[in-house]
Short mmCIF file of C-alpha atoms and ligand atoms in Angstrom, two decimals:
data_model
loop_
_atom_site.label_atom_id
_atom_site.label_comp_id
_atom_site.label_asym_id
_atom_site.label_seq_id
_atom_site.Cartn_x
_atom_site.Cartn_y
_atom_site.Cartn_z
CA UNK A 207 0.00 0.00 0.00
CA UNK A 208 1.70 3.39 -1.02
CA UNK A 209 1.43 6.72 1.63
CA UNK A 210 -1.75 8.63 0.58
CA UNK A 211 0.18 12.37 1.19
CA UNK A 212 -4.02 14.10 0.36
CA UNK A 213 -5.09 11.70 3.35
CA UNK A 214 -2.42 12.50 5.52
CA UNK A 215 -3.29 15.95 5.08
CA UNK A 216 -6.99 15.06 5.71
CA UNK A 217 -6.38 13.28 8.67
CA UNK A 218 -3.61 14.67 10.87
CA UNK A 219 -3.06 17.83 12.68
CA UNK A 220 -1.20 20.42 10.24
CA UNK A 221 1.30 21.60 13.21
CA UNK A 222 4.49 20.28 11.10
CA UNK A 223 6.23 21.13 8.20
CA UNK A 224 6.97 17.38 6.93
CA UNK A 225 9.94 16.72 4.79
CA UNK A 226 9.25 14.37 2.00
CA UNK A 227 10.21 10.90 2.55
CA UNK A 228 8.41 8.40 4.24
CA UNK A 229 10.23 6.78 5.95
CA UNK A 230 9.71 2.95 6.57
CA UNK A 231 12.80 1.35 8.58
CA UNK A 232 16.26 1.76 9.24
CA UNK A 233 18.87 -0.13 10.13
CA UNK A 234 22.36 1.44 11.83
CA UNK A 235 22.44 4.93 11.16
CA UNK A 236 20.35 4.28 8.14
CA UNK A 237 16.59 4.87 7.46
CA UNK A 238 14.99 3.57 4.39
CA UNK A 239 12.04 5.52 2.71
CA UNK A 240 9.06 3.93 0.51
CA UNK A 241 10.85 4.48 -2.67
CA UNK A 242 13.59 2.23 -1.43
CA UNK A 243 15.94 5.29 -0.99
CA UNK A 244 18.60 4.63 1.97
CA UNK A 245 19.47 7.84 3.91
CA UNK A 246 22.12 8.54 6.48
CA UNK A 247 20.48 9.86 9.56
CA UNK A 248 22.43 12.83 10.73
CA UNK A 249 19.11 13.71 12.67
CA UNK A 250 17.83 10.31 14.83
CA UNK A 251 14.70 11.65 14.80
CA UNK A 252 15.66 14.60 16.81
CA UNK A 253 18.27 13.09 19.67
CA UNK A 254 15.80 10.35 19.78
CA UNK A 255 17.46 7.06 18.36
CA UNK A 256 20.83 7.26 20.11
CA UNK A 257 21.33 3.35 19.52
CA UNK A 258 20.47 3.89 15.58
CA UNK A 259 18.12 1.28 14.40
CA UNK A 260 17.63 -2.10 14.65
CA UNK A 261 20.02 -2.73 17.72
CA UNK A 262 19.85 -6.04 19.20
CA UNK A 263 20.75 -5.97 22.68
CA UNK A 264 17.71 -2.70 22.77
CA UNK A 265 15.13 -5.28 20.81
CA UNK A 266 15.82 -8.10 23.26
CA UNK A 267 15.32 -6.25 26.41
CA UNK A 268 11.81 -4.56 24.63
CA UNK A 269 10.13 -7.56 23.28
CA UNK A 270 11.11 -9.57 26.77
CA UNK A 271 9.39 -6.82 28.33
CA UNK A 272 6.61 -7.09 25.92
CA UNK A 273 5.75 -10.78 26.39
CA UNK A 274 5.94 -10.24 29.92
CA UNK A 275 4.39 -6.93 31.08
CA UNK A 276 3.56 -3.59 29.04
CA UNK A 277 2.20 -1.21 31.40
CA UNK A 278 0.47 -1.14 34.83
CA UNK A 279 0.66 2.25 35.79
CA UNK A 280 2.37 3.54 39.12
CA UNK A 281 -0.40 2.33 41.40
CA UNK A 282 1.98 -0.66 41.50
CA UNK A 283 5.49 -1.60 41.11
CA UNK A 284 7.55 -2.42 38.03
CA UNK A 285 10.69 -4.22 38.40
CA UNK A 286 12.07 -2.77 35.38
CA UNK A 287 11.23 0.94 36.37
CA UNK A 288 13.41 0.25 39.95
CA UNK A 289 16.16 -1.56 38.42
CA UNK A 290 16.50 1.66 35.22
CA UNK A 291 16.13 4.14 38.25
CA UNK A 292 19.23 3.06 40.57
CA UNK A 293 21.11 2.80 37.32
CA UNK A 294 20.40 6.21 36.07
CA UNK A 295 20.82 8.00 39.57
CA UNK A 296 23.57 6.02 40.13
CA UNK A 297 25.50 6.97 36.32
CA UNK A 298 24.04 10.64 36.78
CA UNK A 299 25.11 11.09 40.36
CA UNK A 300 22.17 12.14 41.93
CA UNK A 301 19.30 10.76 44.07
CA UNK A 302 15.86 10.09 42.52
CA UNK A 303 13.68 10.33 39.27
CA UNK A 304 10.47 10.76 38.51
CA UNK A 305 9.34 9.28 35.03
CA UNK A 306 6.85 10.63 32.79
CA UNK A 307 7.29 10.42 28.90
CA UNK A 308 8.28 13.45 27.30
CA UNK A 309 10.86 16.31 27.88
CA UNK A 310 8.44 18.52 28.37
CA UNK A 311 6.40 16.96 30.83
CA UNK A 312 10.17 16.38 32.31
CA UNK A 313 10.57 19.88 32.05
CA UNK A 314 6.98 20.80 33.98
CA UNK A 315 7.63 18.60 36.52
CA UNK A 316 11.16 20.19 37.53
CA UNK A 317 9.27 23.27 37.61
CA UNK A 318 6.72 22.01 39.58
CA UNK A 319 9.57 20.53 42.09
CA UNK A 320 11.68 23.88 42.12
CA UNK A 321 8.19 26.10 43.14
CA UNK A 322 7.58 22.91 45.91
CA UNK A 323 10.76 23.12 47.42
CA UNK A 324 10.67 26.77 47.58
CA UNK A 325 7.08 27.25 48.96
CA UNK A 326 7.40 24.98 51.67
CA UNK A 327 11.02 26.45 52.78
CA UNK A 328 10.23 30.36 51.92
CA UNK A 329 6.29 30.68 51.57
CA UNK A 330 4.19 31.73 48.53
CA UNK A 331 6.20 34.83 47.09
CA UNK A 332 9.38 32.66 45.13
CA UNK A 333 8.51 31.06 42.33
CA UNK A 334 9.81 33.29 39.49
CA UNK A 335 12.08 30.72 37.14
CA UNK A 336 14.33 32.25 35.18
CA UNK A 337 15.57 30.81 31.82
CA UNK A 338 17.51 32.19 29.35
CA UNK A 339 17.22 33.64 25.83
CA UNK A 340 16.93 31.95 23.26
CA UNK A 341 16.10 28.63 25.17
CA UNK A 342 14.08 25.92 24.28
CA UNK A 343 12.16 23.60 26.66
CA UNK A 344 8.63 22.30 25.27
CA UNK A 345 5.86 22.48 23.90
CA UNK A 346 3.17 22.64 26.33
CA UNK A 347 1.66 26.18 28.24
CA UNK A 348 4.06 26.37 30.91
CA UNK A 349 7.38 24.82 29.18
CA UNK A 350 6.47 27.62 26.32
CA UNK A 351 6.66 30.52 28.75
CA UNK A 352 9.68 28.78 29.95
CA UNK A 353 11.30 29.24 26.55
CA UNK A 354 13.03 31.90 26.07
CA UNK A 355 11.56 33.07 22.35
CA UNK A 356 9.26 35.20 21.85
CA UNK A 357 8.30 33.83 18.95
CA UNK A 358 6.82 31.02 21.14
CA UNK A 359 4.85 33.59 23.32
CA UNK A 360 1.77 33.98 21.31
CA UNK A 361 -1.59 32.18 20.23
CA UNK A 362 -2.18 30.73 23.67
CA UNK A 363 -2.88 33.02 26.06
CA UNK A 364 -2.84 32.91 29.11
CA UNK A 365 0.72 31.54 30.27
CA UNK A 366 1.55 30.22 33.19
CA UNK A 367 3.45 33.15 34.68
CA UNK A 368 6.87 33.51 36.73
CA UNK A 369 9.16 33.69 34.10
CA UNK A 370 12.32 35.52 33.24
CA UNK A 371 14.52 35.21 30.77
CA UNK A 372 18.44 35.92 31.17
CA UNK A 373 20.69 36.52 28.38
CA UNK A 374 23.15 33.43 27.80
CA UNK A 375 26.67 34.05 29.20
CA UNK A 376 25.92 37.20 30.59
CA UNK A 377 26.43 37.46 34.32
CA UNK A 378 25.13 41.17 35.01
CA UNK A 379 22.36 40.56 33.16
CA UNK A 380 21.60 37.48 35.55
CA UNK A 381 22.63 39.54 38.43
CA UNK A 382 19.93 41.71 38.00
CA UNK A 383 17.40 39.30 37.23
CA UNK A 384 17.89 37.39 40.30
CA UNK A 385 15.42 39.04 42.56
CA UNK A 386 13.77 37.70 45.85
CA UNK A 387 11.06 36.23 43.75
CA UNK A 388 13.57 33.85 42.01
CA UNK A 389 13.57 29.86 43.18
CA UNK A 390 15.07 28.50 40.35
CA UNK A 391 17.49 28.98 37.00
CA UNK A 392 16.36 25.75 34.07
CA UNK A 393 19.65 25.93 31.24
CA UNK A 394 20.35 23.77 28.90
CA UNK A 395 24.03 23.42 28.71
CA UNK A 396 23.75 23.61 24.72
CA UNK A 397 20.95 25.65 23.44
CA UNK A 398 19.91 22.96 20.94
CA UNK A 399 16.86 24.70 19.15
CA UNK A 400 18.35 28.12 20.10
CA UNK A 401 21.05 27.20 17.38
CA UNK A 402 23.25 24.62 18.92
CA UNK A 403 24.77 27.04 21.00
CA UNK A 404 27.39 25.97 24.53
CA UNK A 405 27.12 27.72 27.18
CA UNK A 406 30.22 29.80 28.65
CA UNK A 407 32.18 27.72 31.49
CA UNK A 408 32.77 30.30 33.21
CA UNK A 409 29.14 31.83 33.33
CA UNK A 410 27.69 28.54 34.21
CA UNK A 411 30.23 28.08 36.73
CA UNK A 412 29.44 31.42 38.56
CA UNK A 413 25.78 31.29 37.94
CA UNK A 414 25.55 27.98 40.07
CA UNK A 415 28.06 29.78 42.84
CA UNK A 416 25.31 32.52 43.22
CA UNK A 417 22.30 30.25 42.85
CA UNK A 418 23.90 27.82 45.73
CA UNK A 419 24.69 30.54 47.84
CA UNK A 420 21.00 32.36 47.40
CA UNK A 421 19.19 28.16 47.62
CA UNK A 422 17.99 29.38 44.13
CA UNK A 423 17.91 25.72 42.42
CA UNK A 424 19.77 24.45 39.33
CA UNK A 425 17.98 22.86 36.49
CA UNK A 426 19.58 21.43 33.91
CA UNK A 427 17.60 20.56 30.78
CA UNK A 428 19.51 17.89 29.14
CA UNK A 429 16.88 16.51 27.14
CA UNK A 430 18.84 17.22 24.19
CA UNK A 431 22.49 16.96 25.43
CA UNK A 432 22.45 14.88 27.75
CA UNK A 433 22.33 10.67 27.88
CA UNK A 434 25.78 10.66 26.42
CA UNK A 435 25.31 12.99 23.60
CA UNK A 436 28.12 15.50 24.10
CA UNK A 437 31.25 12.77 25.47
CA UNK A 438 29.77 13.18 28.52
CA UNK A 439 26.78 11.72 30.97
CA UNK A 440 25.10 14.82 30.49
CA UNK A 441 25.91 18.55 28.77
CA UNK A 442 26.95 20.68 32.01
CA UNK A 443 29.50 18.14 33.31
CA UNK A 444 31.20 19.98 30.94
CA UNK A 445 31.23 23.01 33.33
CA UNK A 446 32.53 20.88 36.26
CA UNK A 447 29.22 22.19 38.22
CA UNK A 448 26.68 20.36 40.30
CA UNK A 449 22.70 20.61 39.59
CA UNK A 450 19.82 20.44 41.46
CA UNK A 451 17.65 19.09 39.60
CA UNK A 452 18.40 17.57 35.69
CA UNK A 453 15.68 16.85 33.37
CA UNK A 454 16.15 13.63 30.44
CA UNK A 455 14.18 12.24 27.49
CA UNK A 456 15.06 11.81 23.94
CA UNK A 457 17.73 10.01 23.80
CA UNK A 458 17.13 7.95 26.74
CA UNK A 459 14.37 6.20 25.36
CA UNK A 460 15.97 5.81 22.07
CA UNK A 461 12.76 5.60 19.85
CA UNK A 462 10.32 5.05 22.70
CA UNK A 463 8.87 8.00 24.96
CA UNK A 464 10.66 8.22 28.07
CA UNK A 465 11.05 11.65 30.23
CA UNK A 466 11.95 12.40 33.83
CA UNK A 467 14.03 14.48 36.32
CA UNK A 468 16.30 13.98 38.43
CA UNK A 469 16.58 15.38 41.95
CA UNK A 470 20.04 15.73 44.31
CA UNK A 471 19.38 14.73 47.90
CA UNK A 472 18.06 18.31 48.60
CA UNK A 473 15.06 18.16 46.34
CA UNK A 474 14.55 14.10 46.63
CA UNK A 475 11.82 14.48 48.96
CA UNK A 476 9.91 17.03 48.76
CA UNK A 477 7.34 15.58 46.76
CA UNK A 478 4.39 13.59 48.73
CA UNK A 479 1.49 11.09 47.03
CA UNK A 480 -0.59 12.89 44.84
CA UNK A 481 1.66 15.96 44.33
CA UNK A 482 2.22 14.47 40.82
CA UNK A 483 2.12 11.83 38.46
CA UNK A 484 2.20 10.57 35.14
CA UNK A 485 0.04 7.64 33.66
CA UNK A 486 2.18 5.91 31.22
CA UNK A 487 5.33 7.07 32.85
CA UNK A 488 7.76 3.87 34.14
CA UNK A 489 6.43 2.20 31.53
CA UNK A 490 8.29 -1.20 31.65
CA UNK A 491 9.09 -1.70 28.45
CA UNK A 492 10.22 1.60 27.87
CA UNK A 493 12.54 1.05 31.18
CA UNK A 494 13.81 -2.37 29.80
CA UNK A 495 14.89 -0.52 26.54
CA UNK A 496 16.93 2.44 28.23
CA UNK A 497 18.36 0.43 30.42
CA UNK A 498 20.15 -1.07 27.43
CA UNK A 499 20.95 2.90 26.58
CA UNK A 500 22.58 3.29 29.54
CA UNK A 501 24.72 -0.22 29.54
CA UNK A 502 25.68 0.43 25.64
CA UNK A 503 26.72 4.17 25.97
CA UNK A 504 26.89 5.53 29.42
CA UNK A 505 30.47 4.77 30.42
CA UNK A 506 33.71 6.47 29.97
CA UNK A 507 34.95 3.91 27.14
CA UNK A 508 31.93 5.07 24.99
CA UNK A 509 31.62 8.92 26.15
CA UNK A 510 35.68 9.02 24.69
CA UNK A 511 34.30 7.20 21.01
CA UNK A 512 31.57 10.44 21.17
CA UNK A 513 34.11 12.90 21.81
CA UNK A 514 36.36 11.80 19.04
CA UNK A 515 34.24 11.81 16.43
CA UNK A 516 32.65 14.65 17.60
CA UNK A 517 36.21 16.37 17.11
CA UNK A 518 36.90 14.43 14.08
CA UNK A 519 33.79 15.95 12.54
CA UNK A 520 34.85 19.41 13.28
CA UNK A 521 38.27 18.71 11.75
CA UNK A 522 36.42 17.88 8.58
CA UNK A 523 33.93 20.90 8.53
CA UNK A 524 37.05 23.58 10.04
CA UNK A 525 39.73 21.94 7.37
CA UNK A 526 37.28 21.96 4.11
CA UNK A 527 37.77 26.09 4.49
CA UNK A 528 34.27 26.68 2.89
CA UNK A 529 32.95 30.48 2.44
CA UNK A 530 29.71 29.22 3.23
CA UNK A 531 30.61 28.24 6.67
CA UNK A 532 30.95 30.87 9.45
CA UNK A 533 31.41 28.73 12.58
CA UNK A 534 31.29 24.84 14.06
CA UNK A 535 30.12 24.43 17.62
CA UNK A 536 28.85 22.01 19.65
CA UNK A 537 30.07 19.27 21.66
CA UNK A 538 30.70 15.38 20.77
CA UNK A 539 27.85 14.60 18.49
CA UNK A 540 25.71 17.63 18.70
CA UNK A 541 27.17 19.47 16.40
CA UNK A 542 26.39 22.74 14.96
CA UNK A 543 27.30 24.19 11.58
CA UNK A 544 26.49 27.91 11.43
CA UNK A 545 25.98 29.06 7.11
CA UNK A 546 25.84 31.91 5.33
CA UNK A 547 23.05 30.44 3.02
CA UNK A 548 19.55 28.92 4.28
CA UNK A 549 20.09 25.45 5.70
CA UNK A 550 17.04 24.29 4.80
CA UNK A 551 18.34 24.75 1.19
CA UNK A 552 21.20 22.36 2.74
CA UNK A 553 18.68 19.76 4.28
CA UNK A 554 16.86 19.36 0.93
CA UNK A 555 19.68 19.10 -1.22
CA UNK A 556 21.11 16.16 1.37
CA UNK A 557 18.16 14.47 0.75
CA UNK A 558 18.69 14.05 -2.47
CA UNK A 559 21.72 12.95 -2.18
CA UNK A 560 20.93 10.50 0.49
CA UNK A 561 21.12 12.16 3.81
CA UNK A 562 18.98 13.57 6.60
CA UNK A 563 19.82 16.58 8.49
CA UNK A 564 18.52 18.76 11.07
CA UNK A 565 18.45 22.49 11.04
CA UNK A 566 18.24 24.82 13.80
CA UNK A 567 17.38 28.88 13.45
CA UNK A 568 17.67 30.57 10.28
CA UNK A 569 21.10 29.80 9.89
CA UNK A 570 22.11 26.38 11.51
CA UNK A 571 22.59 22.62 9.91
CA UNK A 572 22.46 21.22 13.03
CA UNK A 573 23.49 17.52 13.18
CA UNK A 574 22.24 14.67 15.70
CA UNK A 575 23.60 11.61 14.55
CA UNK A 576 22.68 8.38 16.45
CA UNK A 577 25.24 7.93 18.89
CA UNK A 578 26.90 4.59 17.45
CA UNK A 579 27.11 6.13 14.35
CA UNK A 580 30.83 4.79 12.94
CA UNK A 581 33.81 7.64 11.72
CA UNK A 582 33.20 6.36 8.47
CA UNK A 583 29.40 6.92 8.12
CA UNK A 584 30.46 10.61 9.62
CA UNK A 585 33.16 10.91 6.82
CA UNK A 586 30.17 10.40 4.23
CA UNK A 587 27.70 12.61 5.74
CA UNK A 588 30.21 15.60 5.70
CA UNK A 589 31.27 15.19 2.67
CA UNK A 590 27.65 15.49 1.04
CA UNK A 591 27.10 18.91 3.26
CA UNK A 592 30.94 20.21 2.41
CA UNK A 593 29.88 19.31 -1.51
CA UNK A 594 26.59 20.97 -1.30
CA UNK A 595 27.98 23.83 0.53
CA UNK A 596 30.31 24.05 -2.40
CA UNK A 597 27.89 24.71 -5.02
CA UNK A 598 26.31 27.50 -3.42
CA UNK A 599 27.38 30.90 -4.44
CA UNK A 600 28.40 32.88 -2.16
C1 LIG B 298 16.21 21.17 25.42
C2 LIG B 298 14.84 20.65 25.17
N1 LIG B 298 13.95 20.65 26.16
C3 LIG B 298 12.70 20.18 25.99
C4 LIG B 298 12.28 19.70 24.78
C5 LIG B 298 10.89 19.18 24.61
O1 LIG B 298 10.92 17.81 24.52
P1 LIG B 298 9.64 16.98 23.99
O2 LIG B 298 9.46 17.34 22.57
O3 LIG B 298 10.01 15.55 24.21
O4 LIG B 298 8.49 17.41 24.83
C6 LIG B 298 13.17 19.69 23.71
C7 LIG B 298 12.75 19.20 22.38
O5 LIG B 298 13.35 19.40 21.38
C8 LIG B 298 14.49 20.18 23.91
O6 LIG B 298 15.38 20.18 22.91
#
């Protein structure tokens, strides 16, 4: 049976702006669309499909699960949900998660958390959250406000208020943003959306220093950079810096929805039964699966591979010399190439030539590779953008 594109359009939403191919299984970093045309994913579905496709050891633990027990919601207990949760904390450091299923219902939760904490330690008058320009952190009412694009503010009034929004790496600006209303900072340690932009050590660094010494809390959103993705367990252990409270999806789940936060030992408790809760969240067969995610690529062996072909990428992009390109940033394999031209000139012209890429901003080709993505397979993907690149005028 071939895709009917009229009854796609007569049947679902229209909130996306859908690339052509449709896509029908991968394998590796490959996908495969339903004219037979093989693609190297430079995108896994958006930090989703760290493992790539088809992995074994990821299909085992799922279908187990799925023979055994899908789903029986948190008013009992899973095995699998326990056994993913002291591995995560454990690899991450800190002391409990909550699980829900998407980063932005990870996101609303560490909101909800942060205000908790605050109310019952300071009273009703702290719950301003600041985030930071050009942020990105969901999708839904609150997570929009949290976003720091105004682009996002609009449509669906009324948002949830007590936001703020601090401009990235700049520490006066923060200063005088942190008022007596303030209970928590969210950051993502690259701005993934915002245009695959890392964060300044040294601003991080002293933005936790004040935060810890005012008990303002520190959220991390690593929903995009975290789980491995930069060489590292998560994006700010870049900075050296401890957090509060670090959100997780994506990747974690790779290609089934997982969110959650993490809490450190001063947040671990302060929710009670019924302060929240999430239907489908510690979902055991989602739990069996990124349990495997963690095994396969959360240890230093595999955070080292990430790192050098993260660098070995840049190499390629920096050496090629092209006009078009005006910078390469990003960390491991979240990797930002910053054009003169429109990139989503790029990302159609790479699909014709068999490749899938992301783009970020009006001026970003921003690549997500899955994360066991081989140098080779990287070697091919740059070479299509460096050749398109190279037949564009400048
Ligand atoms: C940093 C960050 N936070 C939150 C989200 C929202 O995640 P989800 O789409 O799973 O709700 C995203 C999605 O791209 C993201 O990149």
């Amino acid at each position: 049976m071939s895709y009917d594109f009229n009854e796609a359009k007569e049947h679902i939403v229209n909130s996306y702006g859908r690339l052509d191919p449709v896509i029908t299984h991968g394998e590796g970093a490959y996908l495969y669309d339903s004219d037979k045309n093989k693609y190297l994913d430079f995108t896994s579905g958006i930090g989703v499909s760290s493992l790539g496709y088809g992995h074994e050891k990821w299909i085992k633990a799922t279908s187990k699960q799925l023979k055994t027990l899908v789903h029986c919601s948190n008013i009992f207990h899973n095995e699998p949900s326990v056994k993913l949760a002291k591995e995560l904390t454990e690899k991450a450091n800190m002391n409990k998660v909550f699980f829900g299923n998407s980063g932005a219902e990870a996101n609303e939760g560490a909101i909800k958390l942060a205000r908790k904490y605050s109310y019952d330690k300071y009273g009703a008058d702290r719950s301003t959250v600041l985030t930071l320009l050009q942020s990105f952190h969901g999708r839904t009412i609150t997570t929009l406000k949290a976003t720091g694009q105004e682009k996002f503010h609009k449509y669906f009034f009324p948002f949830t208020e007590g936001f703020d929004y601090v401009k990235a790496n700049d520490l006066e600006d923060f200063k005088a943003r942190l008022t007596d209303e303030v209970c928590a900072i969210m950051l993502e340690a690259i701005q993934g959306e915002g245009g695959v932009i890392p964060l300044d050590k040294e601003f991080v660094q002293e933005v936790v220093k004040i935060c810890n010494e005012k008990d303002v809390l520190v959220i991390f959103d690593e929903v995009q950079c975290g789980i491995a993705r930069t060489g590292k367990m998560f994006g700010y252990n870049n900075f050296d810096v401890e957090a509060d409270i670090v959100t997780v999806a994506k990747g974690l789940g790779a290609g089934l929805p997982i969110g959650g936060f993490l809490c450190s030992s001063k947040v671990a408790d302060v929710f009670n039964p019924g302060d929240h809760g999430s239907t489908f969240g510690a979902n055991p067969v989602v739990c069996a699966g990124a349990s495997v995610v963690l095994d396969e690529l959360c240890n230093e062996k595999y955070f080292e591979k990430i790192t050098k072909r993260g660098a070995y990428v840049k190499e390629l992009i920096e050496e090629a010399k092209n006009p078009q390109i005006v910078d390469v940033r990003g960390m491991g394999l979240m990797i930002g190439i910053k054009v003169k031209c429109d990139p989503t000139l790029v990302q159609k012209e790479a699909i014709k030539k068999g490749l899938l890429v992301l783009t970020a901003g009006k001026d970003v080709i921003r690549l997500l590779p899955p994360l066991v993505i081989t140098k080779k397979e990287l070697k091919i993907g740059i070479d299509i953008i460096l050749e398109i690149l190279s037949n564009i005028e400048n």
